[in-house]
mmCIF file of C-alpha atoms in Angstrom:
data_model
loop_
_atom_site.group_PDB
_atom_site.id
_atom_site.type_symbol
_atom_site.label_atom_id
_atom_site.label_comp_id
_atom_site.label_asym_id
_atom_site.label_seq_id
_atom_site.Cartn_x
_atom_site.Cartn_y
_atom_site.Cartn_z
ATOM 1 C CA MET J 1 -135.360 204.312 -10.384
ATOM 2 C CA ASP J 2 -132.289 204.808 -8.162
ATOM 3 C CA PHE J 3 -134.280 207.388 -6.199
ATOM 4 C CA PHE J 4 -137.187 205.028 -5.554
ATOM 5 C CA ILE J 5 -135.199 201.778 -5.384
ATOM 6 C CA PRO J 6 -131.634 202.670 -4.379
ATOM 7 C CA ARG J 7 -128.821 200.289 -5.200
ATOM 8 C CA PHE J 8 -125.986 199.550 -2.808
ATOM 9 C CA CYS J 9 -122.377 198.517 -3.252
ATOM 10 C CA THR J 10 -122.013 194.743 -2.985
ATOM 11 C CA VAL J 11 -118.817 195.190 -0.987
ATOM 12 C CA CYS J 12 -119.265 198.123 1.426
ATOM 13 C CA LYS J 13 -123.061 198.622 1.160
ATOM 14 C CA ILE J 14 -122.957 202.387 0.518
ATOM 15 C CA LYS J 15 -125.522 203.805 -1.891
ATOM 16 C CA LEU J 16 -124.392 203.677 -5.516
ATOM 17 C CA ASP J 17 -124.710 206.600 -7.897
ATOM 18 C CA THR J 18 -126.059 206.188 -11.399
ATOM 19 C CA SER J 19 -122.610 205.647 -12.945
ATOM 20 C CA ASN J 20 -121.789 202.557 -10.885
ATOM 21 C CA LYS J 21 -122.988 198.977 -11.151
ATOM 22 C CA PHE J 22 -122.712 196.544 -8.239
ATOM 23 C CA VAL J 23 -119.564 198.114 -6.753
ATOM 24 C CA CYS J 24 -118.604 201.665 -5.810
ATOM 25 C CA GLU J 25 -115.493 203.391 -7.145
ATOM 26 C CA ASN J 26 -113.688 203.175 -3.794
ATOM 27 C CA CYS J 27 -114.136 199.400 -3.612
ATOM 28 C CA GLU J 28 -113.459 198.765 -7.307
ATOM 29 C CA ILE J 29 -110.179 200.674 -7.234
ATOM 30 C CA LYS J 30 -108.942 198.268 -4.545
ATOM 31 C CA ILE J 31 -109.208 195.340 -6.968
ATOM 32 C CA GLN J 32 -105.741 194.834 -8.418
ATOM 33 C CA PHE J 33 -105.102 193.868 -12.026
ATOM 34 C CA LEU J 34 -102.742 191.035 -12.850
ATOM 35 C CA SER J 35 -99.683 192.218 -14.756
ATOM 36 C CA GLU J 36 -98.584 190.509 -17.966
ATOM 37 C CA GLU J 37 -95.541 189.211 -16.087
ATOM 38 C CA GLN J 38 -97.780 187.661 -13.418
ATOM 39 C CA ILE J 39 -100.019 186.065 -16.041
ATOM 40 C CA HIS J 40 -97.014 184.578 -17.827
ATOM 41 C CA SER J 41 -95.655 183.272 -14.525
ATOM 42 C CA GLU J 42 -99.035 181.712 -13.683
ATOM 43 C CA PHE J 43 -99.182 180.044 -17.091
ATOM 44 C CA LEU J 44 -95.746 178.499 -16.560
ATOM 45 C CA ARG J 45 -96.622 177.365 -13.044
ATOM 46 C CA LYS J 46 -100.075 175.938 -13.803
ATOM 47 C CA PHE J 47 -100.063 174.784 -17.406
ATOM 48 C CA ASN J 48 -96.660 174.667 -19.065
ATOM 49 C CA SER J 49 -95.620 171.226 -17.807
ATOM 50 C CA VAL J 50 -98.863 169.472 -18.767
ATOM 51 C CA ASN J 51 -98.787 170.838 -22.340
ATOM 52 C CA ILE J 52 -102.580 170.802 -22.730
ATOM 53 C CA ILE J 53 -103.643 174.444 -22.327
ATOM 54 C CA ASP J 54 -102.333 176.473 -25.282
ATOM 55 C CA ASP J 55 -102.629 179.874 -23.621
ATOM 56 C CA TYR J 56 -104.194 181.505 -20.593
ATOM 57 C CA THR J 57 -105.216 184.919 -19.342
ATOM 58 C CA SER J 58 -106.839 186.320 -16.227
ATOM 59 C CA LEU J 59 -107.875 189.823 -15.211
ATOM 60 C CA TYR J 60 -107.620 190.396 -11.467
ATOM 61 C CA ILE J 61 -105.679 189.241 -8.418
ATOM 62 C CA PHE J 62 -108.039 187.276 -6.171
ATOM 63 C CA GLU J 63 -107.403 188.243 -2.560
ATOM 64 C CA GLU J 64 -109.050 186.665 0.459
ATOM 65 C CA LYS J 65 -111.586 189.017 2.085
ATOM 66 C CA GLY J 66 -111.000 191.539 -0.699
ATOM 67 C CA SER J 67 -113.549 193.395 -2.820
ATOM 68 C CA LEU J 68 -113.403 190.870 -5.646
ATOM 69 C CA GLN J 69 -113.968 187.905 -3.340
ATOM 70 C CA LYS J 70 -117.137 189.577 -2.058
ATOM 71 C CA LEU J 71 -118.336 190.165 -5.618
ATOM 72 C CA VAL J 72 -117.657 186.554 -6.615
ATOM 73 C CA HIS J 73 -119.303 185.300 -3.410
ATOM 74 C CA ALA J 74 -122.420 187.376 -4.148
ATOM 75 C CA LEU J 75 -122.447 186.017 -7.700
ATOM 76 C CA LYS J 76 -122.168 182.380 -6.641
ATOM 77 C CA TYR J 77 -124.123 182.245 -3.401
ATOM 78 C CA GLU J 78 -126.489 185.228 -3.313
ATOM 79 C CA ASN J 79 -128.169 184.665 -6.684
ATOM 80 C CA LYS J 80 -126.749 187.892 -8.149
ATOM 81 C CA PHE J 81 -126.076 186.422 -11.570
ATOM 82 C CA LYS J 82 -125.894 189.845 -13.247
ATOM 83 C CA ILE J 83 -122.577 190.349 -11.487
ATOM 84 C CA GLY J 84 -121.308 187.545 -13.735
ATOM 85 C CA ILE J 85 -122.280 189.513 -16.845
ATOM 86 C CA PHE J 86 -120.704 192.654 -15.358
ATOM 87 C CA LEU J 87 -117.411 190.850 -14.659
ATOM 88 C CA GLY J 88 -117.518 189.076 -18.024
ATOM 89 C CA LYS J 89 -117.736 192.427 -19.796
ATOM 90 C CA LYS J 90 -114.763 193.647 -17.793
ATOM 91 C CA LEU J 91 -112.794 190.578 -18.874
ATOM 92 C CA GLY J 92 -113.899 190.862 -22.505
ATOM 93 C CA ASN J 93 -113.065 194.563 -22.766
ATOM 94 C CA ASN J 94 -109.683 194.325 -21.069
ATOM 95 C CA LYS J 95 -108.578 191.178 -22.901
ATOM 96 C CA SER J 96 -110.125 191.841 -26.334
ATOM 97 C CA GLU J 97 -106.748 191.793 -28.106
ATOM 98 C CA ILE J 98 -105.863 188.435 -26.583
ATOM 99 C CA PHE J 99 -109.250 186.942 -27.442
ATOM 100 C CA ASN J 100 -108.864 188.203 -31.011
ATOM 101 C CA SER J 101 -105.370 186.726 -31.289
ATOM 102 C CA TRP J 102 -106.656 183.323 -30.183
ATOM 103 C CA ASP J 103 -109.129 183.340 -33.105
ATOM 104 C CA ALA J 104 -111.391 180.937 -31.200
ATOM 105 C CA ASP J 105 -114.506 179.332 -32.669
ATOM 106 C CA PHE J 106 -116.472 179.503 -29.405
ATOM 107 C CA ILE J 107 -116.276 179.638 -25.623
ATOM 108 C CA ILE J 108 -117.310 176.982 -23.100
ATOM 109 C CA PRO J 109 -118.234 177.869 -19.499
ATOM 110 C CA VAL J 110 -116.985 175.366 -16.922
ATOM 111 C CA PRO J 111 -120.106 173.269 -16.240
ATOM 112 C CA LEU J 112 -121.665 172.538 -12.865
ATOM 113 C CA PHE J 113 -122.995 169.136 -11.839
ATOM 114 C CA ASN J 114 -126.772 169.123 -12.402
ATOM 115 C CA LEU J 115 -127.640 168.841 -8.707
ATOM 116 C CA LYS J 116 -125.363 171.756 -7.807
ATOM 117 C CA LYS J 117 -126.832 173.820 -10.645
ATOM 118 C CA VAL J 118 -130.340 173.129 -9.354
ATOM 119 C CA GLU J 119 -129.305 174.117 -5.825
ATOM 120 C CA ARG J 120 -127.614 177.333 -6.981
ATOM 121 C CA GLY J 121 -130.141 178.096 -9.703
ATOM 122 C CA PHE J 122 -127.570 178.941 -12.380
ATOM 123 C CA ASN J 123 -123.986 178.437 -13.517
ATOM 124 C CA GLN J 124 -121.877 181.499 -12.700
ATOM 125 C CA SER J 125 -119.358 180.716 -15.468
ATOM 126 C CA PHE J 126 -122.167 180.850 -18.033
ATOM 127 C CA TYR J 127 -123.071 184.398 -17.012
ATOM 128 C CA ILE J 128 -119.424 185.439 -17.140
ATOM 129 C CA SER J 129 -119.372 183.950 -20.637
ATOM 130 C CA LYS J 130 -122.469 185.977 -21.531
ATOM 131 C CA GLY J 131 -120.636 189.150 -20.560
ATOM 132 C CA ILE J 132 -117.675 188.156 -22.731
ATOM 133 C CA ASN J 133 -120.050 187.358 -25.603
ATOM 134 C CA GLN J 134 -121.662 190.800 -25.392
ATOM 135 C CA VAL J 135 -118.231 192.392 -25.934
ATOM 136 C CA THR J 136 -116.514 189.956 -28.324
ATOM 137 C CA ASN J 137 -119.470 188.229 -30.055
ATOM 138 C CA LEU J 138 -117.798 184.879 -29.403
ATOM 139 C CA PRO J 139 -120.496 182.165 -29.453
ATOM 140 C CA ILE J 140 -121.201 180.264 -26.222
ATOM 141 C CA LYS J 141 -121.536 176.471 -26.329
ATOM 142 C CA LYS J 142 -122.765 175.424 -22.912
ATOM 143 C CA ASN J 143 -123.958 171.887 -23.690
ATOM 144 C CA ILE J 144 -120.903 170.425 -25.424
ATOM 145 C CA ILE J 145 -119.273 169.255 -22.208
ATOM 146 C CA LYS J 146 -121.078 167.964 -19.143
ATOM 147 C CA ARG J 147 -119.970 167.392 -15.555
ATOM 148 C CA THR J 148 -121.032 163.815 -14.819
ATOM 149 C CA LYS J 149 -119.349 163.412 -11.444
ATOM 150 C CA ASN J 150 -120.585 165.240 -8.349
ATOM 151 C CA THR J 151 -117.136 166.246 -7.137
ATOM 152 C CA ILE J 152 -116.613 167.304 -3.552
ATOM 153 C CA SER J 153 -115.541 170.843 -2.711
ATOM 154 C CA GLN J 154 -111.962 171.557 -3.742
ATOM 155 C CA THR J 155 -111.292 173.994 -0.898
ATOM 156 C CA THR J 156 -109.692 171.489 1.484
ATOM 157 C CA LEU J 157 -107.915 169.293 -1.069
ATOM 158 C CA THR J 158 -104.253 169.158 -2.038
ATOM 159 C CA LEU J 159 -103.273 169.447 -5.689
ATOM 160 C CA GLU J 160 -103.029 165.678 -6.123
ATOM 161 C CA GLU J 161 -106.372 165.177 -4.361
ATOM 162 C CA ARG J 162 -107.940 167.720 -6.705
ATOM 163 C CA LYS J 163 -106.681 165.824 -9.715
ATOM 164 C CA GLU J 164 -108.176 162.590 -8.376
ATOM 165 C CA ASN J 165 -111.399 164.384 -7.456
ATOM 166 C CA LEU J 166 -111.768 165.640 -11.027
ATOM 167 C CA HIS J 167 -110.670 162.435 -12.764
ATOM 168 C CA GLU J 168 -113.274 161.529 -15.396
ATOM 169 C CA ALA J 169 -115.590 164.222 -14.017
ATOM 170 C CA PHE J 170 -116.412 165.561 -17.490
ATOM 171 C CA THR J 171 -117.736 164.022 -20.671
ATOM 172 C CA LEU J 172 -118.504 165.357 -24.146
ATOM 173 C CA THR J 173 -122.060 165.292 -25.404
ATOM 174 C CA ASN J 174 -121.173 165.983 -29.045
ATOM 175 C CA LYS J 175 -117.661 165.064 -30.161
ATOM 176 C CA LYS J 176 -118.106 166.318 -33.719
ATOM 177 C CA LEU J 177 -118.609 169.903 -32.573
ATOM 178 C CA VAL J 178 -115.102 170.145 -31.077
ATOM 179 C CA GLN J 179 -113.089 168.526 -33.868
ATOM 180 C CA ASN J 180 -110.481 170.915 -35.302
ATOM 181 C CA LYS J 181 -111.922 173.779 -33.230
ATOM 182 C CA LYS J 182 -110.178 176.454 -31.190
ATOM 183 C CA ILE J 183 -111.980 176.728 -27.856
ATOM 184 C CA ILE J 184 -111.787 179.030 -24.825
ATOM 185 C CA VAL J 185 -112.781 177.532 -21.463
ATOM 186 C CA ILE J 186 -114.150 180.158 -19.046
ATOM 187 C CA ASP J 187 -114.038 179.912 -15.241
ATOM 188 C CA ASP J 188 -114.631 182.439 -12.470
ATOM 189 C CA VAL J 189 -111.409 181.923 -10.489
ATOM 190 C CA ILE J 190 -108.561 179.668 -11.618
ATOM 191 C CA THR J 191 -106.467 178.581 -8.663
ATOM 192 C CA THR J 192 -104.422 175.481 -9.547
ATOM 193 C CA GLY J 193 -105.941 175.030 -13.008
ATOM 194 C CA ALA J 194 -106.924 171.407 -12.293
ATOM 195 C CA THR J 195 -110.513 171.874 -13.485
ATOM 196 C CA VAL J 196 -109.732 173.531 -16.822
ATOM 197 C CA ILE J 197 -106.902 171.065 -17.466
ATOM 198 C CA GLU J 198 -109.314 168.151 -17.049
ATOM 199 C CA ILE J 199 -111.794 169.785 -19.438
ATOM 200 C CA ALA J 200 -109.029 170.523 -21.960
ATOM 201 C CA LYS J 201 -107.982 166.858 -21.857
ATOM 202 C CA ARG J 202 -111.475 165.768 -22.856
ATOM 203 C CA LEU J 203 -111.606 168.356 -25.637
ATOM 204 C CA LYS J 204 -108.231 167.474 -27.122
ATOM 205 C CA GLU J 205 -108.824 163.736 -26.803
ATOM 206 C CA ASN J 206 -111.800 164.295 -29.076
ATOM 207 C CA GLY J 207 -110.060 166.348 -31.719
ATOM 208 C CA ALA J 208 -109.996 169.969 -30.546
ATOM 209 C CA ASP J 209 -107.217 171.903 -32.283
ATOM 210 C CA LYS J 210 -106.396 174.350 -29.477
ATOM 211 C CA VAL J 211 -107.780 174.980 -25.997
ATOM 212 C CA PHE J 212 -107.305 178.303 -24.208
ATOM 213 C CA THR J 213 -108.608 179.343 -20.830
ATOM 214 C CA ALA J 214 -109.548 182.650 -19.220
ATOM 215 C CA SER J 215 -110.848 183.671 -15.822
ATOM 216 C CA ILE J 216 -111.937 186.724 -13.915
ATOM 217 C CA ALA J 217 -109.172 186.205 -11.362
ATOM 218 C CA THR J 218 -106.398 184.071 -9.958
ATOM 219 C CA PRO J 219 -104.936 184.133 -6.434
ATOM 220 C CA PRO J 220 -101.438 185.544 -5.949
ATOM 221 C CA VAL J 221 -98.500 183.170 -5.524
ATOM 222 C CA SER J 222 -98.372 184.058 -1.810
ATOM 223 C CA HIS J 223 -101.822 182.483 -1.484
ATOM 224 C CA PHE J 224 -100.366 179.082 -2.380
ATOM 225 C CA VAL J 225 -97.443 179.454 -0.023
ATOM 226 C CA ARG J 226 -99.755 180.512 2.806
ATOM 227 C CA SER J 227 -102.319 177.762 2.248
ATOM 228 C CA SER J 228 -99.959 175.005 1.074
ATOM 229 C CA ASP J 229 -101.784 174.954 -2.237
ATOM 230 C CA THR J 230 -105.020 173.732 -0.659
ATOM 231 C CA GLN J 231 -107.558 176.335 -1.704
ATOM 232 C CA ASP J 232 -109.638 176.487 -4.842
ATOM 233 C CA CYS J 233 -112.618 178.548 -5.967
#
């Protein structure tokens, strides 16, 4: 099939060989993994003070104009939802020990507002969750929490504006299903953590035992210094 319908790298557009999916080896090797020290530092910076997220992990460093940004952009805006499954498998395989230690009952993809989902055609966090599920067998519950507020883009907002933008943006559709449960909230890129914190609030207000969060990537600290903490993905 590659002979008749060749596939090309999402990042650099060279022809892929049969061993590669979506990205060539040269582009994939440029994607940097987050170290355990960086992950711990990000947890302290994003979540420790609010005392709502019980633990957090992420796989890659999200760099502007880098290979990963192009993959995530293709996933979200070019209808290449299979990239979500591909990245979800990467996350599930690399973080299997952490997922096992959390002993979660199920995972929840960060929901999109219905209009945005219709416009995009799918929820990228759901397909990332599908990739994780294929590796870990963790069940996906995509209808427990719903985004009821059509929030504006976070990309130009300060941290405080993001919090206000997301205030009461989510509601639970079935409170009984979260009571005494350990839940992992999945997002594509966690920048400030404002979105997953707001979701975790709703879950814990309705009886969730623990709420963890995981993402494909997070921007480096220098990103926040450079952009005055105004970007989000």
